[in-house]
Coordinates of C-alpha atoms and ligand atoms in Angstrom, one line a residue:
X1 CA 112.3 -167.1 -40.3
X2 CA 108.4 -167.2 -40.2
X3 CA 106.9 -169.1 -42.8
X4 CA 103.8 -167.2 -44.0
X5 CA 100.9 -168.9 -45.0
X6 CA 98.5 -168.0 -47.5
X7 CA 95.8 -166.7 -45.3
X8 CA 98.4 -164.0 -43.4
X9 CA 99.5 -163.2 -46.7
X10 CA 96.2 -162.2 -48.0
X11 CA 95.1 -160.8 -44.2
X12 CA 98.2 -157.9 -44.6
X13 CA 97.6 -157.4 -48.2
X14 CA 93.6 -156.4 -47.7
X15 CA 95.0 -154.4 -44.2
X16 CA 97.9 -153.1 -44.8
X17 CA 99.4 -153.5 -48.3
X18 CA 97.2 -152.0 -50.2
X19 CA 97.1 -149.2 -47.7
X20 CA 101.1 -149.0 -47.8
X21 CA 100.8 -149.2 -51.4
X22 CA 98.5 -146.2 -51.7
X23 CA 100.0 -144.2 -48.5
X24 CA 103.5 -144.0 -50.7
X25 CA 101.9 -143.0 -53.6
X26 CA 100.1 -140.2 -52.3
X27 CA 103.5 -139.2 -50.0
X28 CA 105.9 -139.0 -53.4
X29 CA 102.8 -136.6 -54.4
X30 CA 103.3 -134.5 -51.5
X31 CA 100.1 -135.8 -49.5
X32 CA 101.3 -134.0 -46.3
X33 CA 98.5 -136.4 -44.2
X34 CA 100.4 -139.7 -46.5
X35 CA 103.8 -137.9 -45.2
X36 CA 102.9 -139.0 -41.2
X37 CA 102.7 -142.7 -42.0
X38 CA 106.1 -142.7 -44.4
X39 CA 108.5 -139.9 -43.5
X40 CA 111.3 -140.8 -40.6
X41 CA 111.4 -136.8 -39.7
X42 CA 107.7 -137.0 -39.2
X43 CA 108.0 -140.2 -37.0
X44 CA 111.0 -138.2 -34.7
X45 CA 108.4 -134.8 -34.2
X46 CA 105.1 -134.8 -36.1
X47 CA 104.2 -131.2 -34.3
X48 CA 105.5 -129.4 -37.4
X49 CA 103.0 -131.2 -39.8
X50 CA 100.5 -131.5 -37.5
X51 CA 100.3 -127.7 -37.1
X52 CA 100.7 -127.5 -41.1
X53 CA 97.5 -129.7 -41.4
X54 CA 95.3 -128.1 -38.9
X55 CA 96.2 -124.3 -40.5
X56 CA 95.1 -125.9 -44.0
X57 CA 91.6 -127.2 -43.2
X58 CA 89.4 -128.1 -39.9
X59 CA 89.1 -131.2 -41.8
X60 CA 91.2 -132.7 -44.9
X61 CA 90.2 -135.3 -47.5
X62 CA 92.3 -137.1 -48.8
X63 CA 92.1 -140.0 -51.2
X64 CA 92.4 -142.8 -48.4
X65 CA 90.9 -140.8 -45.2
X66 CA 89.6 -137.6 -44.2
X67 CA 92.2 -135.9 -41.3
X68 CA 91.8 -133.6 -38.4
X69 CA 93.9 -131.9 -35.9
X70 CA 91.9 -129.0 -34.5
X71 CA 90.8 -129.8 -31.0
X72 CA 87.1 -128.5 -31.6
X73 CA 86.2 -131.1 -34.8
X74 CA 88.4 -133.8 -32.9
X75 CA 86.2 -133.5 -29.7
X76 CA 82.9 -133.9 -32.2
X77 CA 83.5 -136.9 -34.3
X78 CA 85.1 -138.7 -31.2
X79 CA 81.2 -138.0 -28.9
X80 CA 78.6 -137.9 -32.2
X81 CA 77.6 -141.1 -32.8
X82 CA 77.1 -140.2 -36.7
X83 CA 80.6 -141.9 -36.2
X84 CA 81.8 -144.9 -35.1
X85 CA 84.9 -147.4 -34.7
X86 CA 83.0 -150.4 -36.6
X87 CA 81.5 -151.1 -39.8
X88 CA 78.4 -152.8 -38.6
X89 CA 74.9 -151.5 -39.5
X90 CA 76.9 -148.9 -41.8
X91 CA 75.5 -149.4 -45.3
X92 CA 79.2 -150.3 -47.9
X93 CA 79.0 -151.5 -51.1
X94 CA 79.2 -155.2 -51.6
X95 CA 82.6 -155.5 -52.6
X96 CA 83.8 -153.5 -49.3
X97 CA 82.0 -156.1 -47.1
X98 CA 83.6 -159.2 -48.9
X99 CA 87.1 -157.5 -48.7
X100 CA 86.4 -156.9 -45.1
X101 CA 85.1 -160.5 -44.1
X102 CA 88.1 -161.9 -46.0
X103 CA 90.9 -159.5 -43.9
X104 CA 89.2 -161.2 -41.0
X105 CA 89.9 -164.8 -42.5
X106 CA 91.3 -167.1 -39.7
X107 CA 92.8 -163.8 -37.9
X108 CA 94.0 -164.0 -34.1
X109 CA 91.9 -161.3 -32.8
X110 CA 94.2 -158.4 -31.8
X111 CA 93.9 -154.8 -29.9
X112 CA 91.5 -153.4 -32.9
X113 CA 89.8 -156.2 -34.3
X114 CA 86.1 -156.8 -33.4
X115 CA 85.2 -157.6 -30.6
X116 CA 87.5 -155.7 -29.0
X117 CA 86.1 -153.0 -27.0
X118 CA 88.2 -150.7 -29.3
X119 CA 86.4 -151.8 -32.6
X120 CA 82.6 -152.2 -31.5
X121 CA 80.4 -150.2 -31.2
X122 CA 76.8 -149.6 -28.8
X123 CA 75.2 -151.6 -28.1
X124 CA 77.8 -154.4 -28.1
X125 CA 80.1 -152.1 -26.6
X126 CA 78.3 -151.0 -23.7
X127 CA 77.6 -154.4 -22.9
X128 CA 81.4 -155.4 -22.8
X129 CA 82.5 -152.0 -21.4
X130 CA 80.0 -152.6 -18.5
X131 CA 81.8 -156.0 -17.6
X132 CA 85.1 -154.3 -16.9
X133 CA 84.4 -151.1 -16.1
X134 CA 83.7 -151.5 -12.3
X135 CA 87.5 -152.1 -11.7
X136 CA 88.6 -149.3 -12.8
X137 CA 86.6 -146.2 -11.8
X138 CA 88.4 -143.5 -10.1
X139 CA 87.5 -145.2 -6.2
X140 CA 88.3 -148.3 -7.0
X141 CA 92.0 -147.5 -8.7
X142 CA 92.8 -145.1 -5.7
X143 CA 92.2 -148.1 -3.5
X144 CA 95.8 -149.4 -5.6
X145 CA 97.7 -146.6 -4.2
X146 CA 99.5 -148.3 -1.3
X147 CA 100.0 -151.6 -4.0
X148 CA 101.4 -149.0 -6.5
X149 CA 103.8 -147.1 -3.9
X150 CA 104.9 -150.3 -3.2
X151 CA 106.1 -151.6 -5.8
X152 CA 107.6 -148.6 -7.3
X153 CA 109.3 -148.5 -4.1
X154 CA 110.9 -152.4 -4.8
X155 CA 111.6 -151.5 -7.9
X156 CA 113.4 -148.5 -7.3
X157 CA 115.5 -150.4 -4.3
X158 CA 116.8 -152.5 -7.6
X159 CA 117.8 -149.9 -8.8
X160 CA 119.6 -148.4 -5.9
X161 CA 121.4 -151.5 -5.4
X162 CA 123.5 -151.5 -8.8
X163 CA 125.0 -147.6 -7.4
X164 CA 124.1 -144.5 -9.0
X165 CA 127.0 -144.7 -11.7
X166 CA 126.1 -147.7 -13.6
X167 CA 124.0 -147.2 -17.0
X168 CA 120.5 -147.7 -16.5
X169 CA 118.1 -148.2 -19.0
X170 CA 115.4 -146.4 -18.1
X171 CA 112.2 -148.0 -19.9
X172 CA 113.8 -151.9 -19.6
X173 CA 114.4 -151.5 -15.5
X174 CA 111.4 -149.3 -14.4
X175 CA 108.9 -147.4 -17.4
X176 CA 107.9 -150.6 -18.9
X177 CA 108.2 -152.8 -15.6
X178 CA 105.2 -150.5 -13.2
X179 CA 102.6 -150.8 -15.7
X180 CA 103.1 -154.3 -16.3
X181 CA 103.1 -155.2 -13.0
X182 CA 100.7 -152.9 -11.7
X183 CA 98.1 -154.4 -14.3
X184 CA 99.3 -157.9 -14.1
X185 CA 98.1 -157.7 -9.9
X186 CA 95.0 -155.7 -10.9
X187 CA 94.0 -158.5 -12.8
X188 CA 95.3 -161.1 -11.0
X189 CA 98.2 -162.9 -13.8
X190 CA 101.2 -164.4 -12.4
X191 CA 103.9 -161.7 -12.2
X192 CA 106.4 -164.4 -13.5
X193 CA 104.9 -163.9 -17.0
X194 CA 105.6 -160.2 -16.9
X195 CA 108.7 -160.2 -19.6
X196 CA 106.5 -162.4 -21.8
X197 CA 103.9 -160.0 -21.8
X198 CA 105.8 -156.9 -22.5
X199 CA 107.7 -159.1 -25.0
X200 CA 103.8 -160.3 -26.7
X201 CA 102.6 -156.7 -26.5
X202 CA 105.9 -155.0 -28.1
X203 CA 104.7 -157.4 -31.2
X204 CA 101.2 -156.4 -30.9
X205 CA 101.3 -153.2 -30.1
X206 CA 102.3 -152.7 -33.9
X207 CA 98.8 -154.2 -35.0
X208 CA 97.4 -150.5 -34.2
X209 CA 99.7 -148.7 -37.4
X210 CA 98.6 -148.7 -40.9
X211 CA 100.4 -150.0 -43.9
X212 CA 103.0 -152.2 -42.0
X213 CA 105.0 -154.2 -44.5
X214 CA 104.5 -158.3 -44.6
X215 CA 107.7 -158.8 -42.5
X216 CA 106.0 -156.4 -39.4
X217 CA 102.7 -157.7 -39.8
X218 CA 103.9 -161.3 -39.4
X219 CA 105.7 -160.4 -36.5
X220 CA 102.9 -158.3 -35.0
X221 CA 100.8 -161.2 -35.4
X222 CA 103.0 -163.5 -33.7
X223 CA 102.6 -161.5 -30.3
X224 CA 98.9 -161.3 -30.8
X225 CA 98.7 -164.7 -31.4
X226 CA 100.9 -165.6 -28.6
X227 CA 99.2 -163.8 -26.0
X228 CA 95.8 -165.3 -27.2
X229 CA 97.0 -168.6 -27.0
X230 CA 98.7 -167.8 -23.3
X231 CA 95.5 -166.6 -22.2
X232 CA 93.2 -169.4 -23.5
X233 CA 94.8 -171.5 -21.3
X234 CA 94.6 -169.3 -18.5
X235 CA 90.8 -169.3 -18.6
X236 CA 90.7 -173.2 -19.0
X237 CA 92.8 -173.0 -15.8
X238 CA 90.3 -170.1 -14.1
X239 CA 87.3 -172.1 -14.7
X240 CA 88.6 -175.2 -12.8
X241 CA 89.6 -173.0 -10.1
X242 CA 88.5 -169.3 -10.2
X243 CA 90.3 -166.8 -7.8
X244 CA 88.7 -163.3 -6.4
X245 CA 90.1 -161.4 -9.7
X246 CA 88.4 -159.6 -12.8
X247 CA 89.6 -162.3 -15.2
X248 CA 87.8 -165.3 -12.6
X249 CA 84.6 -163.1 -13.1
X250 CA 85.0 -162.5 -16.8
X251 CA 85.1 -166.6 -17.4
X252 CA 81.7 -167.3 -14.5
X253 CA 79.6 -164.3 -15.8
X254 CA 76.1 -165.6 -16.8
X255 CA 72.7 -164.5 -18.2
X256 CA 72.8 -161.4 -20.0
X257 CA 76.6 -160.8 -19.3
X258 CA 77.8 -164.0 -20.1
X259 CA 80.6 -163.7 -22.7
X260 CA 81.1 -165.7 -25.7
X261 CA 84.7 -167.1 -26.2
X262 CA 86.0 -164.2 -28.7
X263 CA 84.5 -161.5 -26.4
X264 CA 86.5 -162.5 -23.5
X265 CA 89.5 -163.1 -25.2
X266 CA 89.1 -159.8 -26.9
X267 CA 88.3 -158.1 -23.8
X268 CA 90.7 -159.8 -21.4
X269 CA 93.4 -159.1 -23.7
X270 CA 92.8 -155.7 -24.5
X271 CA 92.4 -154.4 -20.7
X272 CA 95.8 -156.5 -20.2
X273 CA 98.3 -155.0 -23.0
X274 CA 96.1 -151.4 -22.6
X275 CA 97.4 -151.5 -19.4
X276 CA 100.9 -151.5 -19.9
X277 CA 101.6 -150.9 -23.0
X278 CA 100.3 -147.1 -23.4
X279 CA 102.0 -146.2 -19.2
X280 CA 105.3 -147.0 -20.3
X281 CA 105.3 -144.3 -22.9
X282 CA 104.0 -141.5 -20.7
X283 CA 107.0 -142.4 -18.1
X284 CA 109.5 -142.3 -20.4
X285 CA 108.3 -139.5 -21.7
X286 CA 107.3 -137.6 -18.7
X287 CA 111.1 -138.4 -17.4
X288 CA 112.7 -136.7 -20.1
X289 CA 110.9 -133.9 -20.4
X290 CA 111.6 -133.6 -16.9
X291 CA 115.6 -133.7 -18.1
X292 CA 115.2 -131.3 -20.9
X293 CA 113.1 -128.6 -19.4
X294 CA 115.1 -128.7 -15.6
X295 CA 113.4 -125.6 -14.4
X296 CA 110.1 -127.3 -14.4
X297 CA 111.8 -130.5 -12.8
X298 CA 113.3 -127.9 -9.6
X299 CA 109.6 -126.3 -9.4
X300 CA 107.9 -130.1 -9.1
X301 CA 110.9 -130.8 -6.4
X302 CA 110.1 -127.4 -4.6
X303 CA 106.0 -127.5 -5.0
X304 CA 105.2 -131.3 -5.0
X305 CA 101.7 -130.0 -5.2
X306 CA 102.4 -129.0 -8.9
X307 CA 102.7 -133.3 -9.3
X308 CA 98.9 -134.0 -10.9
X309 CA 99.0 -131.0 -13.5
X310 CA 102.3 -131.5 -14.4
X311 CA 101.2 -135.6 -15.5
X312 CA 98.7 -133.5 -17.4
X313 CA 101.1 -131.8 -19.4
X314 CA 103.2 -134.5 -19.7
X315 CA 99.9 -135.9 -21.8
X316 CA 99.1 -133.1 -23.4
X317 CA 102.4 -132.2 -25.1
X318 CA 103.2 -135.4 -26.2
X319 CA 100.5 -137.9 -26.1
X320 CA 101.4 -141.8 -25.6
X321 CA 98.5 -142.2 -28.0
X322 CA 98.5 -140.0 -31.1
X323 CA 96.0 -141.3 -33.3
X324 CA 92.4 -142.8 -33.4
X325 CA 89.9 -143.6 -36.5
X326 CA 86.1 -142.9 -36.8
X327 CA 84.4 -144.2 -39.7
X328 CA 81.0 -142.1 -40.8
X329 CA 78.4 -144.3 -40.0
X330 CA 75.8 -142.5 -42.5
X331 CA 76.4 -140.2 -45.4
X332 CA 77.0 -136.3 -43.5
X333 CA 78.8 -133.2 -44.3
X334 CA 81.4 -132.2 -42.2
X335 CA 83.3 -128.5 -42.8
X336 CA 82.1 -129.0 -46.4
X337 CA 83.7 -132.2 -46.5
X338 CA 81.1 -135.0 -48.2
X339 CA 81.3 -138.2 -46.3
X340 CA 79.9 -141.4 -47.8
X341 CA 79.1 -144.4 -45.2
X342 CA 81.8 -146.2 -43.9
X343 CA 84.8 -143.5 -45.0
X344 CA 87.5 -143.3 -42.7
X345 CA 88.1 -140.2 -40.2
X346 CA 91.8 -139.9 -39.0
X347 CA 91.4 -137.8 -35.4
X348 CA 95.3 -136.5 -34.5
X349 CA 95.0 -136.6 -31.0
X350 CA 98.6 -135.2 -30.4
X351 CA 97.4 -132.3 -33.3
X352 CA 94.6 -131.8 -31.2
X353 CA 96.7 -130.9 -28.2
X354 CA 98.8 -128.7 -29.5
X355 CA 95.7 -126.3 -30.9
X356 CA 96.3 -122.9 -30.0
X357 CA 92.6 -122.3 -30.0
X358 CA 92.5 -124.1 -26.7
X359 CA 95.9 -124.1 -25.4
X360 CA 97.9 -120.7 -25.2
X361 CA 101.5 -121.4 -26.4
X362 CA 100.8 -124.7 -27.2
X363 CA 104.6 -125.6 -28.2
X364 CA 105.6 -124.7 -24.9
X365 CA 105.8 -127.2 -21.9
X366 CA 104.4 -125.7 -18.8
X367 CA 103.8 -127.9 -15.6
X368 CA 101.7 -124.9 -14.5
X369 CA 99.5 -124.2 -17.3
X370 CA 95.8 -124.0 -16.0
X371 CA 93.7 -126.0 -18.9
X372 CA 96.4 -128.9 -19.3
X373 CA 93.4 -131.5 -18.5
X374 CA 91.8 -130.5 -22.0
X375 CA 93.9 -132.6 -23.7
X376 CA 92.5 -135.7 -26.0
X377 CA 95.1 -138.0 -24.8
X378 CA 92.5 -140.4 -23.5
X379 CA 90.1 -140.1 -26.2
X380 CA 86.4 -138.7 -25.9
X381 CA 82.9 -140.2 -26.2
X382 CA 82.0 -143.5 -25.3
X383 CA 86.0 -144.9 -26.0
X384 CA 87.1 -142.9 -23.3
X385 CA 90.0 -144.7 -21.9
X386 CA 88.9 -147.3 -19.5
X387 CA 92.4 -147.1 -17.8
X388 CA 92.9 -143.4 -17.4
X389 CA 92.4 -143.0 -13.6
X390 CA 95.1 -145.8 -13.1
X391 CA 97.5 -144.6 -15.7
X392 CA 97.4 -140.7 -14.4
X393 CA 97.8 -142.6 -10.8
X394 CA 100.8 -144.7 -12.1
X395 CA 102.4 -141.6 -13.6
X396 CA 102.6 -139.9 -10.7
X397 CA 103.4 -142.1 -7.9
X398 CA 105.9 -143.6 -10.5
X399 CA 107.4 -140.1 -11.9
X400 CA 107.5 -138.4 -8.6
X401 CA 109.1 -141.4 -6.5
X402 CA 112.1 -141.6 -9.1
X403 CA 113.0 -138.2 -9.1
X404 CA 112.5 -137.8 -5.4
X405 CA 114.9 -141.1 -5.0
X406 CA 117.3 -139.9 -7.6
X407 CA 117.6 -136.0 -7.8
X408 CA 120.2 -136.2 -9.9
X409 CA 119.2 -138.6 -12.3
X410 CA 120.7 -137.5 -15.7
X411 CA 120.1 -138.7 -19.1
X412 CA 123.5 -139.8 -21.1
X413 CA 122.6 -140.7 -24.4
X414 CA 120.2 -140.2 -26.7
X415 CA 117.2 -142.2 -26.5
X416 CA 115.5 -144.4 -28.8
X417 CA 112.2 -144.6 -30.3
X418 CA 110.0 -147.0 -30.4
X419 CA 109.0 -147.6 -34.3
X420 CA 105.3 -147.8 -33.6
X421 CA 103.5 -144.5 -34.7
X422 CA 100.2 -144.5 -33.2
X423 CA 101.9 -145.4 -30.4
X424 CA 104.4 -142.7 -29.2
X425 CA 107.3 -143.2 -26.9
X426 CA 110.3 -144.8 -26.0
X427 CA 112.0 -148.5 -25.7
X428 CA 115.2 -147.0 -24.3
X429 CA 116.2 -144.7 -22.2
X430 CA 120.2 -144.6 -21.3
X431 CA 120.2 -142.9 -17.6
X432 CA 122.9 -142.6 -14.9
X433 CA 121.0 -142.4 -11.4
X434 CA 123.4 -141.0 -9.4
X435 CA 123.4 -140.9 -5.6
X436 CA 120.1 -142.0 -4.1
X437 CA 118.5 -139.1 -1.6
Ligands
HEM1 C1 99.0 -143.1 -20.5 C2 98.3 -144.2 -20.6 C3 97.2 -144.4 -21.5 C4 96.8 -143.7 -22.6 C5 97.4 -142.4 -23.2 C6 95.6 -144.3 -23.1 C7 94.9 -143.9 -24.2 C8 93.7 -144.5 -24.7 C9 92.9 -144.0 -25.8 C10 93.3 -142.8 -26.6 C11 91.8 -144.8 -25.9 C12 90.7 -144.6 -26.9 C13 91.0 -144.9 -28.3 C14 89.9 -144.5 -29.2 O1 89.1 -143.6 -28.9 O2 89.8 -145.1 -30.3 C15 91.9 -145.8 -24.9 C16 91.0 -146.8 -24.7 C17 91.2 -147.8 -23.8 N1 92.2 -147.9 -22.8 FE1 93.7 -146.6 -22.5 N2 95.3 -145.4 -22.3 C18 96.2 -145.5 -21.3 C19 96.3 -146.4 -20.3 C20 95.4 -147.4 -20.1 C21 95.5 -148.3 -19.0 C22 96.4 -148.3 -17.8 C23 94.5 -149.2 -19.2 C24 94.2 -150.4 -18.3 C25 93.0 -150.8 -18.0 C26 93.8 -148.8 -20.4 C27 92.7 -149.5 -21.0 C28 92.0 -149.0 -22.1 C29 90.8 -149.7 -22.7 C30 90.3 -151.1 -22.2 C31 90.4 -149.0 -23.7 C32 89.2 -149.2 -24.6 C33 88.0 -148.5 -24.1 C34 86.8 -148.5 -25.0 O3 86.9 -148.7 -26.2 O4 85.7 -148.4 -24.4 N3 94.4 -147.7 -20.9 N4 93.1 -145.5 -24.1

């Protein structure tokens, strides 16, 4: 058992206790927005309340945070920078700035603590983003392609050669091994530390709910902190003999660039577990809705060309990421909602992409349908996911190749859930193969 000192303690009571402790409340009340975070049928298919959310209001207050799901106010408070993902510069009252220096008491710096790109904002961000942005525009991730092919292609031959009739986990034997990999090359990380990394970021990955209970914050923590202390060596070990790869540059960047020690553990970190940790859910995901909805699976075999619009939809209908904050940087009025500095904004990304004011028979999962691309999957504004070229490219290299190796890949059990909510995917997926083509 962990032992938990007094600083966690206090950390996840400030974060997420008091949260937990307020979420329950409001959900034995019949908060529908409190009934995401705490009912299991929610956590299974949130569309139902999503939908009941975005018929009440553009915009919901609640007692803990205001709540969207339409696509129009989503698309706003994500790009107006009235809003932002930190609280620096926005004018709280004193007590809210001591509470929010003391939840950062002795914390590992995780996936959405400052200053991670995902918790700054301009111009700290822009500054950060800057550093690691190069690698991953659209040219320089299609120059991975051949990489990519290839090693879906090895890791597909593993598969191969345990015969089609074995069980196959899915996720554990290929979803969660191509991002990992993929990123773990990009950035130049031994591949030999690949099942640490997935086993760190499983941990972390939990640091992005709200109101986790002491016993999941601890653990959470434990695979932040791991990772952190993993990749402080690896710098130590860069700087006495850097290589041609993004981290070697992240430790030797000088002048105006040069990064302090939290800003390049923050960012190296977060471009690492980003990288795999978001994939794997749209390739499990993606593979069975290709199971479930078999029509659209023969149309992708007979019109490959349908491949990029079908990864789309794959987004749009259920995003691997279904929930961001913005927190109102100045007092405002939004859809006659009154917002006081620093009050939180919940933006339901997978509500968003299920609004039938942008997406015709939203319910329905069409490989074909013409404005798929809208979705908020990747986020908006200046947030806009660093990784989305690579990830759309993973997905459909990695989607396409197993389906064209294994046509008759079939799904024999039911799969299971991750339990992270923001989140959204799978951590098993029982498959038979069957023969390779
Ligand atoms: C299907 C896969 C992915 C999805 C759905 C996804 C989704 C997102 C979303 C929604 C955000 C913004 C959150 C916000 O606005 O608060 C984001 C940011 C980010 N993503 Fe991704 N992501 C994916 C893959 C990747 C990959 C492969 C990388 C690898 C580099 C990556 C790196 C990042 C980074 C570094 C940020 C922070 C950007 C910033 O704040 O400026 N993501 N992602």
């Amino acid at each position: 058992m962990l032992l938990t000192g007094p600083a966690t303690t206090v950390r996840w009571a400030l974060k997420h206790g008091l949260i937990r402790h307020g979420v329950r409340r409001a959900a034995r009340a019949g908060d529908p927005v409190a009934a995401l975070q705490t009912d299991p049928a929610a956590r299974a298919d949130p569309y139902p309340l999503y939908r009941q959310l975005r018929e009440r209001a553009p915009l919901l207050a609640g007692p803990l945070v205001c709540t969207t799901a339409r696509h129009d106010v989503a698309t706003m408070l994500l790009r107006d920078d009235r809003f932002g993902v930190g609280f620096t510069g926005v004018q709280l009252p004193l007590g809210a700035v001591a509470l929010t220096r003391l939840a950062e008491w002795r914390a590992p710096i995780g996936p959405v603590d400052p200053p991670s790109l995902l918790a700054v904002d301009p111009p700290l961000h822009s500054r950060l983003r800057r550093v690691v942005a190069r690698v991953f525009t659209a040219r320089a991730v299609e120059a991975q392609r051949p990489r990519i092919e290839k090693r879906c292609a090895e890791l597909l031959d593993d598969l191969a050669a345990r015969g089609g009739d074995e069980p196959v986990d899915l996720v554990a034997r290929y979803a969660a091994l191509l991002p990992v990999t993929v990123i773990a090359e990009i950035l130049g990380v031994p591949l030999a530390m690949r099942g640490r990394f997935l086993r760190w970021g499983a941990a972390g990955a939990r640091t992005l709910d709200f109101g986790l209970s002491l016993r999941e914050y601890r653990h959470a923590e434990s695979g932040v902190r791991a990772l952190n202390g993993w990749l402080r060596g690896h710098f130590a070990r860069l700087r006495a003999e850097p290589g041609d790869d993004l981290f070697s540059r992240l430790v030797q960047l000088d002048g105006d660039d040069r990064l302090t020690g939290d800003e390049l553990l923050a960012t190296a970190g977060l471009v690492l577990a980003a990288g795999f940790e978001t994939t794997v859910n749209l390739l499990g995901t993606g593979a069975l809705l290709l199971h479930t909805h078999p029509e659209q699976r023969e149309l992708l075999a007979e019109e490959p060309r349908h491949w990029p619009t079908a990864v789309e939809e794959m987004l749009r209908y259920d995003s691997p990421v279904q929930t961001t904050v913005r927190i109102s940087r100045v007092a405002t009025e939004l859809h006659g909602v009154r917002l006081r500095p620093g009050t939180p904004v919940q933006v339901l990304l997978g509500g968003a992409n299920r609004d039938p004011a942008v997406f015709d028979d939203p319910e329905r999962f069409d490989i074909t349908r013409p404005n798929a691309r809208d979705h908020l999957s990747f986020s908006g504004g200046v947030h806009y996911c660093l990784g989305a070229a690579l990830a759309r490219l993973e997905a459909e290299i990695g989607l396409r190749a197993l389906f064209t190796r294994f046509p008759h890949l079939t799904v024999t059990g039911p799969p299971h859930r991750r339990p992270t909510r923001v989140l959204r995917g799978y951590d098993a997926i029982p498959v038979r193969l069957g023969p390779a083509a």
